[in-house]
Amino acid sequence: MAPPQRCILAPARKCTQFLPEGKLQLMSEMQQILEAIQNHASSDEIVGLKLPESYRAAVVRKDEVDMWEGYASEDKDPRKSLHIDEVPLPEIAPDEAVIAVMASSINFNTVWTSIFEPLSTFLFLERLGRESVWGKRHDLPYHIVGSDASGVILRTGSAVRNWKPGDRVTIHCNYVDDQDPKAHDDSMLADNQRIWGFETNFGGLAELAVVKANQLMPKPAHLTWEEAAVNALCNSTSYRMIVSPHAAGMKQGDAVLVWGATGGIGGYAIQYVLNGGGIPVGVVSSENKAQLLREMGCEYVINRKEKGYKFWKDEHTQDESEWRRLGKDIRELIGRDVDIVFEHPGRQTFGASVFVAARGGTIVTCAATSGYMIEYDNRHLWMKLKRIVASHFANYKEAWAANQLIAEGKIQPMLSKVFTLEETGEAAYQIHKNMHEGKLGVLCLAPTEGLGIDDPEFRAKVGEDKITLARKYA
Ligand code: NAP
């Protein structure tokens, strides 16, 4: 079927569109927005569009926070707690923008929100609600989740200088109040630093989103909406952990053990180690993931399932001989110990991670998926002068640098599968159950996959196979 003709933009709530058969069809405001985006409408044309009063969004509901009482973590099902609801569009603050979200992605924080662990994210929204008049908007009986997005700016607040309606953007999730003095060295150290769509409302798994201007970054022009949407959170996190002097600050020749090496953050970590002249040792749990890892250029691969490591004898006792077995396996692969351990599984692996790091080595941690009450043998830490470095997301400068590397084709998106907004619960379920590789994308306003490429020549130069590698293994 031929594409529908362009709609005449009108400030009314609905406008008409001529279908190829000559029939008239009413278009909703959201359809007009989508049409304008697909036609590369000018900034003035975008401003001329009326925004809808409400939009569809993936939410958890406050009256359901107790729904998982008595369930084990693994039995809590995001498909039951994540809903697609129609929500009102809030007024924006002077330093904010309204985004038409073309695509978003699932991060593990949406899993945490959907199973209300380790605590309900409504507590974060209540705290933000007490902070200011604008903060009060976030304290609602529903939480719009999602900490990634690619899309188009529809409106900017009066204090926004560097961006305008019509700009194509990706969104990073560091939500910082620039009036906090502590935010002016490393914004991750600001007292009220938050993660957008996790500790704030109006997140990215929705047709529209509200973000601060200092979350905006240019969309890599050679990527589709869904490829552009999956990177900001995980890519920036791994950039800070591996590259930035705020965390491990990897040097050329450093050997780096990466847990979950084809997962969300692990897949980007491997690329940073390779790009920076390091030697990655990737740990995964299936042959399919091992193959993906090899194709990404990681020569040294450990299949933890095949090896059957049991770092814990029982709930209370770790098994040092299993730590030694992992250390031996690493030495057999690369002939020495690793300088850096990229740690995030937490309780299950942390003791082993501290043990296998080389004398003077660094364990850089950003998470604790398998449990946050960590145990390790401190003798192995202090006697061998190792250090544990905490890392959390990335400041704007780091997120920008990580986005730039994507835009330059030096880091590839880890997108493996794409879901619709209605399937958000299913996508979160697959991450909760570790059924996925890389990143799972979600189409929000984008009607199909494959749209949004503005620079096909550069895409061809980077290479379709490289950009879409993770999809081969989905
Ligand atoms: P992900 O896509 O689920 O990948 C994590 C991978 O870790 C899994 O695929 C799995 O890979 C491995 N893994 C899980 N449990 C493990 C265990 N017990 N032992 C060994 N390996 C295990 O998640 P992600 O997006 O990479 O995020 C990982 C963690 O980091 C999550 O807890 C997330 O909340 C956190 N995170 C924190 C930040 C931050 O800024 N602080 C940012 C992003 C993510 P295999 O099965 O293949 O081994």
PDB file of C-alpha atoms in Angstrom, residues 231-395:
ATOM      1  CA  ASN A 231      22.529   2.054  24.623  1.00  0.00           C
ATOM      2  CA  ALA A 232      22.508   5.031  26.941  1.00  0.00           C
ATOM      3  CA  LEU A 233      22.069   3.341  30.305  1.00  0.00           C
ATOM      4  CA  CYS A 234      24.273   0.281  29.862  1.00  0.00           C
ATOM      5  CA  ASN A 235      26.823   1.802  27.501  1.00  0.00           C
ATOM      6  CA  SER A 236      27.439   4.813  29.753  1.00  0.00           C
ATOM      7  CA  THR A 237      27.640   2.599  32.860  1.00  0.00           C
ATOM      8  CA  SER A 238      30.269   0.380  31.254  1.00  0.00           C
ATOM      9  CA  TYR A 239      32.178   3.401  29.912  1.00  0.00           C
ATOM     10  CA  ARG A 240      32.498   4.803  33.421  1.00  0.00           C
ATOM     11  CA  MET A 241      33.383   1.435  34.952  1.00  0.00           C
ATOM     12  CA  ILE A 242      36.082   0.522  32.436  1.00  0.00           C
ATOM     13  CA  VAL A 243      37.354   3.742  30.846  1.00  0.00           C
ATOM     14  CA  SER A 244      36.738   6.621  33.230  1.00  0.00           C
ATOM     15  CA  PRO A 245      39.287   7.674  35.864  1.00  0.00           C
ATOM     16  CA  HIS A 246      36.297   7.751  38.240  1.00  0.00           C
ATOM     17  CA  ALA A 247      36.337   3.936  38.248  1.00  0.00           C
ATOM     18  CA  ALA A 248      38.769   1.311  36.891  1.00  0.00           C
ATOM     19  CA  GLY A 249      40.567   3.580  34.373  1.00  0.00           C
ATOM     20  CA  MET A 250      41.755   0.622  32.300  1.00  0.00           C
ATOM     21  CA  LYS A 251      45.182   0.842  30.615  1.00  0.00           C
ATOM     22  CA  GLN A 252      46.354  -0.784  27.400  1.00  0.00           C
ATOM     23  CA  GLY A 253      47.296  -4.394  28.118  1.00  0.00           C
ATOM     24  CA  ASP A 254      45.108  -4.729  31.230  1.00  0.00           C
ATOM     25  CA  ALA A 255      43.350  -8.080  31.475  1.00  0.00           C
ATOM     26  CA  VAL A 256      39.698  -7.722  32.507  1.00  0.00           C
ATOM     27  CA  LEU A 257      37.332 -10.432  33.737  1.00  0.00           C
ATOM     28  CA  VAL A 258      33.785  -9.526  32.640  1.00  0.00           C
ATOM     29  CA  TRP A 259      30.879 -11.353  34.274  1.00  0.00           C
ATOM     30  CA  GLY A 260      27.710 -11.590  32.153  1.00  0.00           C
ATOM     31  CA  ALA A 261      29.829 -10.689  29.123  1.00  0.00           C
ATOM     32  CA  THR A 262      26.981 -10.693  26.594  1.00  0.00           C
ATOM     33  CA  GLY A 263      24.442  -9.126  28.965  1.00  0.00           C
ATOM     34  CA  GLY A 264      23.371  -5.482  29.056  1.00  0.00           C
ATOM     35  CA  ILE A 265      26.425  -3.900  30.655  1.00  0.00           C
ATOM     36  CA  GLY A 266      28.800  -6.810  29.938  1.00  0.00           C
ATOM     37  CA  GLY A 267      28.359  -6.540  26.160  1.00  0.00           C
ATOM     38  CA  TYR A 268      29.509  -2.913  26.175  1.00  0.00           C
ATOM     39  CA  ALA A 269      32.278  -3.652  28.709  1.00  0.00           C
ATOM     40  CA  ILE A 270      33.807  -6.226  26.349  1.00  0.00           C
ATOM     41  CA  GLN A 271      33.822  -3.644  23.536  1.00  0.00           C
ATOM     42  CA  TYR A 272      35.509  -1.023  25.759  1.00  0.00           C
ATOM     43  CA  VAL A 273      38.203  -3.487  26.824  1.00  0.00           C
ATOM     44  CA  LEU A 274      38.901  -4.435  23.197  1.00  0.00           C
ATOM     45  CA  ASN A 275      38.847  -0.815  21.953  1.00  0.00           C
ATOM     46  CA  GLY A 276      41.206   0.271  24.745  1.00  0.00           C
ATOM     47  CA  GLY A 277      43.824  -2.380  24.036  1.00  0.00           C
ATOM     48  CA  GLY A 278      42.894  -4.597  26.971  1.00  0.00           C
ATOM     49  CA  ILE A 279      42.450  -8.351  27.131  1.00  0.00           C
ATOM     50  CA  PRO A 280      38.889  -9.369  27.990  1.00  0.00           C
ATOM     51  CA  VAL A 281      38.056 -12.679  29.624  1.00  0.00           C
ATOM     52  CA  GLY A 282      34.305 -13.031  29.180  1.00  0.00           C
ATOM     53  CA  VAL A 283      32.140 -15.214  31.417  1.00  0.00           C
ATOM     54  CA  VAL A 284      28.785 -16.411  30.049  1.00  0.00           C
ATOM     55  CA  SER A 285      26.368 -19.270  30.708  1.00  0.00           C
ATOM     56  CA  SER A 286      25.637 -20.837  27.316  1.00  0.00           C
ATOM     57  CA  GLU A 287      27.357 -21.907  24.121  1.00  0.00           C
ATOM     58  CA  ASN A 288      25.184 -19.475  22.140  1.00  0.00           C
ATOM     59  CA  LYS A 289      26.460 -16.577  24.263  1.00  0.00           C
ATOM     60  CA  ALA A 290      30.021 -17.924  24.022  1.00  0.00           C
ATOM     61  CA  GLN A 291      29.778 -17.842  20.223  1.00  0.00           C
ATOM     62  CA  LEU A 292      28.437 -14.281  20.243  1.00  0.00           C
ATOM     63  CA  LEU A 293      31.316 -13.282  22.480  1.00  0.00           C
ATOM     64  CA  ARG A 294      33.884 -14.825  20.144  1.00  0.00           C
ATOM     65  CA  GLU A 295      32.300 -13.103  17.180  1.00  0.00           C
ATOM     66  CA  MET A 296      32.544  -9.813  19.089  1.00  0.00           C
ATOM     67  CA  GLY A 297      36.314 -10.412  19.160  1.00  0.00           C
ATOM     68  CA  CYS A 298      36.676 -11.786  22.695  1.00  0.00           C
ATOM     69  CA  GLU A 299      39.133 -14.657  22.382  1.00  0.00           C
ATOM     70  CA  TYR A 300      39.073 -15.820  26.001  1.00  0.00           C
ATOM     71  CA  VAL A 301      35.684 -17.178  27.011  1.00  0.00           C
ATOM     72  CA  ILE A 302      34.546 -19.086  30.093  1.00  0.00           C
ATOM     73  CA  ASN A 303      31.199 -20.880  30.045  1.00  0.00           C
ATOM     74  CA  ARG A 304      30.325 -20.822  33.759  1.00  0.00           C
ATOM     75  CA  LYS A 305      27.540 -23.359  33.296  1.00  0.00           C
ATOM     76  CA  GLU A 306      29.839 -25.842  31.617  1.00  0.00           C
ATOM     77  CA  LYS A 307      32.459 -25.279  34.338  1.00  0.00           C
ATOM     78  CA  GLY A 308      29.847 -25.688  37.066  1.00  0.00           C
ATOM     79  CA  TYR A 309      31.522 -23.371  39.584  1.00  0.00           C
ATOM     80  CA  LYS A 310      29.910 -23.539  43.045  1.00  0.00           C
ATOM     81  CA  PHE A 311      31.362 -20.601  44.909  1.00  0.00           C
ATOM     82  CA  TRP A 312      28.963 -21.216  47.818  1.00  0.00           C
ATOM     83  CA  LYS A 313      28.862 -24.652  49.531  1.00  0.00           C
ATOM     84  CA  ASP A 314      25.640 -23.617  51.200  1.00  0.00           C
ATOM     85  CA  GLU A 315      23.829 -20.352  51.968  1.00  0.00           C
ATOM     86  CA  HIS A 316      26.443 -19.350  54.568  1.00  0.00           C
ATOM     87  CA  THR A 317      29.751 -20.875  53.449  1.00  0.00           C
ATOM     88  CA  GLN A 318      31.908 -20.083  50.448  1.00  0.00           C
ATOM     89  CA  ASP A 319      34.249 -22.575  48.848  1.00  0.00           C
ATOM     90  CA  GLU A 320      37.747 -21.147  48.370  1.00  0.00           C
ATOM     91  CA  SER A 321      38.758 -24.139  46.251  1.00  0.00           C
ATOM     92  CA  GLU A 322      36.160 -23.043  43.685  1.00  0.00           C
ATOM     93  CA  TRP A 323      37.627 -19.517  43.661  1.00  0.00           C
ATOM     94  CA  ARG A 324      41.020 -21.161  43.003  1.00  0.00           C
ATOM     95  CA  ARG A 325      39.529 -23.242  40.183  1.00  0.00           C
ATOM     96  CA  LEU A 326      38.270 -20.077  38.467  1.00  0.00           C
ATOM     97  CA  GLY A 327      41.682 -18.415  39.001  1.00  0.00           C
ATOM     98  CA  LYS A 328      43.415 -21.453  37.469  1.00  0.00           C
ATOM     99  CA  ASP A 329      41.049 -21.414  34.478  1.00  0.00           C
ATOM    100  CA  ILE A 330      41.844 -17.724  33.877  1.00  0.00           C
ATOM    101  CA  ARG A 331      45.621 -18.381  34.115  1.00  0.00           C
ATOM    102  CA  GLU A 332      45.297 -21.250  31.667  1.00  0.00           C
ATOM    103  CA  LEU A 333      43.594 -18.934  29.207  1.00  0.00           C
ATOM    104  CA  ILE A 334      45.740 -15.804  29.445  1.00  0.00           C
ATOM    105  CA  GLY A 335      48.809 -16.945  31.383  1.00  0.00           C
ATOM    106  CA  ARG A 336      48.262 -14.538  34.303  1.00  0.00           C
ATOM    107  CA  ASP A 337      45.713 -13.006  36.653  1.00  0.00           C
ATOM    108  CA  VAL A 338      43.293 -10.272  35.643  1.00  0.00           C
ATOM    109  CA  ASP A 339      44.028  -6.640  36.506  1.00  0.00           C
ATOM    110  CA  ILE A 340      40.356  -5.681  36.664  1.00  0.00           C
ATOM    111  CA  VAL A 341      37.174  -7.571  37.496  1.00  0.00           C
ATOM    112  CA  PHE A 342      33.959  -6.124  36.078  1.00  0.00           C
ATOM    113  CA  GLU A 343      31.631  -7.159  38.894  1.00  0.00           C
ATOM    114  CA  HIS A 344      27.831  -6.961  39.094  1.00  0.00           C
ATOM    115  CA  PRO A 345      26.333 -10.386  39.943  1.00  0.00           C
ATOM    116  CA  GLY A 346      27.122  -9.585  43.594  1.00  0.00           C
ATOM    117  CA  ARG A 347      26.722 -12.137  46.367  1.00  0.00           C
ATOM    118  CA  GLN A 348      27.183 -15.224  44.182  1.00  0.00           C
ATOM    119  CA  THR A 349      30.465 -14.102  42.604  1.00  0.00           C
ATOM    120  CA  PHE A 350      31.976 -11.321  44.714  1.00  0.00           C
ATOM    121  CA  GLY A 351      34.205 -13.558  46.869  1.00  0.00           C
ATOM    122  CA  ALA A 352      35.590 -15.164  43.705  1.00  0.00           C
ATOM    123  CA  SER A 353      36.040 -11.761  42.034  1.00  0.00           C
ATOM    124  CA  VAL A 354      38.152 -10.437  44.920  1.00  0.00           C
ATOM    125  CA  PHE A 355      40.201 -13.639  44.938  1.00  0.00           C
ATOM    126  CA  VAL A 356      40.992 -13.810  41.201  1.00  0.00           C
ATOM    127  CA  ALA A 357      42.020 -10.152  40.781  1.00  0.00           C
ATOM    128  CA  ALA A 358      45.791  -9.786  40.436  1.00  0.00           C
ATOM    129  CA  ARG A 359      47.944  -8.272  43.193  1.00  0.00           C
ATOM    130  CA  GLY A 360      47.218  -4.532  43.048  1.00  0.00           C
ATOM    131  CA  GLY A 361      44.160  -5.215  40.896  1.00  0.00           C
ATOM    132  CA  THR A 362      40.763  -3.538  40.882  1.00  0.00           C
ATOM    133  CA  ILE A 363      37.298  -4.966  41.423  1.00  0.00           C
ATOM    134  CA  VAL A 364      34.871  -2.454  39.956  1.00  0.00           C
ATOM    135  CA  THR A 365      31.271  -3.004  41.020  1.00  0.00           C
ATOM    136  CA  CYS A 366      27.993  -1.378  40.038  1.00  0.00           C
ATOM    137  CA  ALA A 367      25.388  -3.884  41.155  1.00  0.00           C
ATOM    138  CA  ALA A 368      24.459  -7.022  43.022  1.00  0.00           C
ATOM    139  CA  THR A 369      21.909  -8.948  40.971  1.00  0.00           C
ATOM    140  CA  SER A 370      22.192 -12.121  43.060  1.00  0.00           C
ATOM    141  CA  GLY A 371      22.206 -10.374  46.454  1.00  0.00           C
ATOM    142  CA  TYR A 372      23.693  -7.238  47.934  1.00  0.00           C
ATOM    143  CA  MET A 373      24.904  -8.578  51.303  1.00  0.00           C
ATOM    144  CA  ILE A 374      28.395  -9.361  50.047  1.00  0.00           C
ATOM    145  CA  GLU A 375      31.037 -11.607  51.630  1.00  0.00           C
ATOM    146  CA  TYR A 376      34.676 -11.905  50.613  1.00  0.00           C
ATOM    147  CA  ASP A 377      37.923 -12.846  52.334  1.00  0.00           C
ATOM    148  CA  ASN A 378      39.468  -9.524  53.278  1.00  0.00           C
ATOM    149  CA  ARG A 379      42.952 -11.079  53.591  1.00  0.00           C
ATOM    150  CA  HIS A 380      43.040 -11.528  49.822  1.00  0.00           C
ATOM    151  CA  LEU A 381      42.168  -7.863  49.442  1.00  0.00           C
ATOM    152  CA  TRP A 382      44.584  -6.181  51.835  1.00  0.00           C
ATOM    153  CA  MET A 383      47.557  -8.573  51.626  1.00  0.00           C
ATOM    154  CA  LYS A 384      47.559  -8.237  47.856  1.00  0.00           C
ATOM    155  CA  LEU A 385      46.778  -4.519  47.846  1.00  0.00           C
ATOM    156  CA  LYS A 386      43.655  -4.851  45.728  1.00  0.00           C
ATOM    157  CA  ARG A 387      40.947  -2.227  45.694  1.00  0.00           C
ATOM    158  CA  ILE A 388      37.201  -2.317  45.343  1.00  0.00           C
ATOM    159  CA  VAL A 389      35.826   0.624  43.386  1.00  0.00           C
ATOM    160  CA  ALA A 390      32.151   1.531  43.404  1.00  0.00           C
ATOM    161  CA  SER A 391      30.635   2.848  40.211  1.00  0.00           C
ATOM    162  CA  HIS A 392      27.129   4.000  39.424  1.00  0.00           C
ATOM    163  CA  PHE A 393      25.770   5.066  36.036  1.00  0.00           C
ATOM    164  CA  ALA A 394      27.775   7.996  34.561  1.00  0.00           C
ATOM    165  CA  ASN A 395      27.902  11.775  34.672  1.00  0.00           C
TER     166      ASN A 395
END
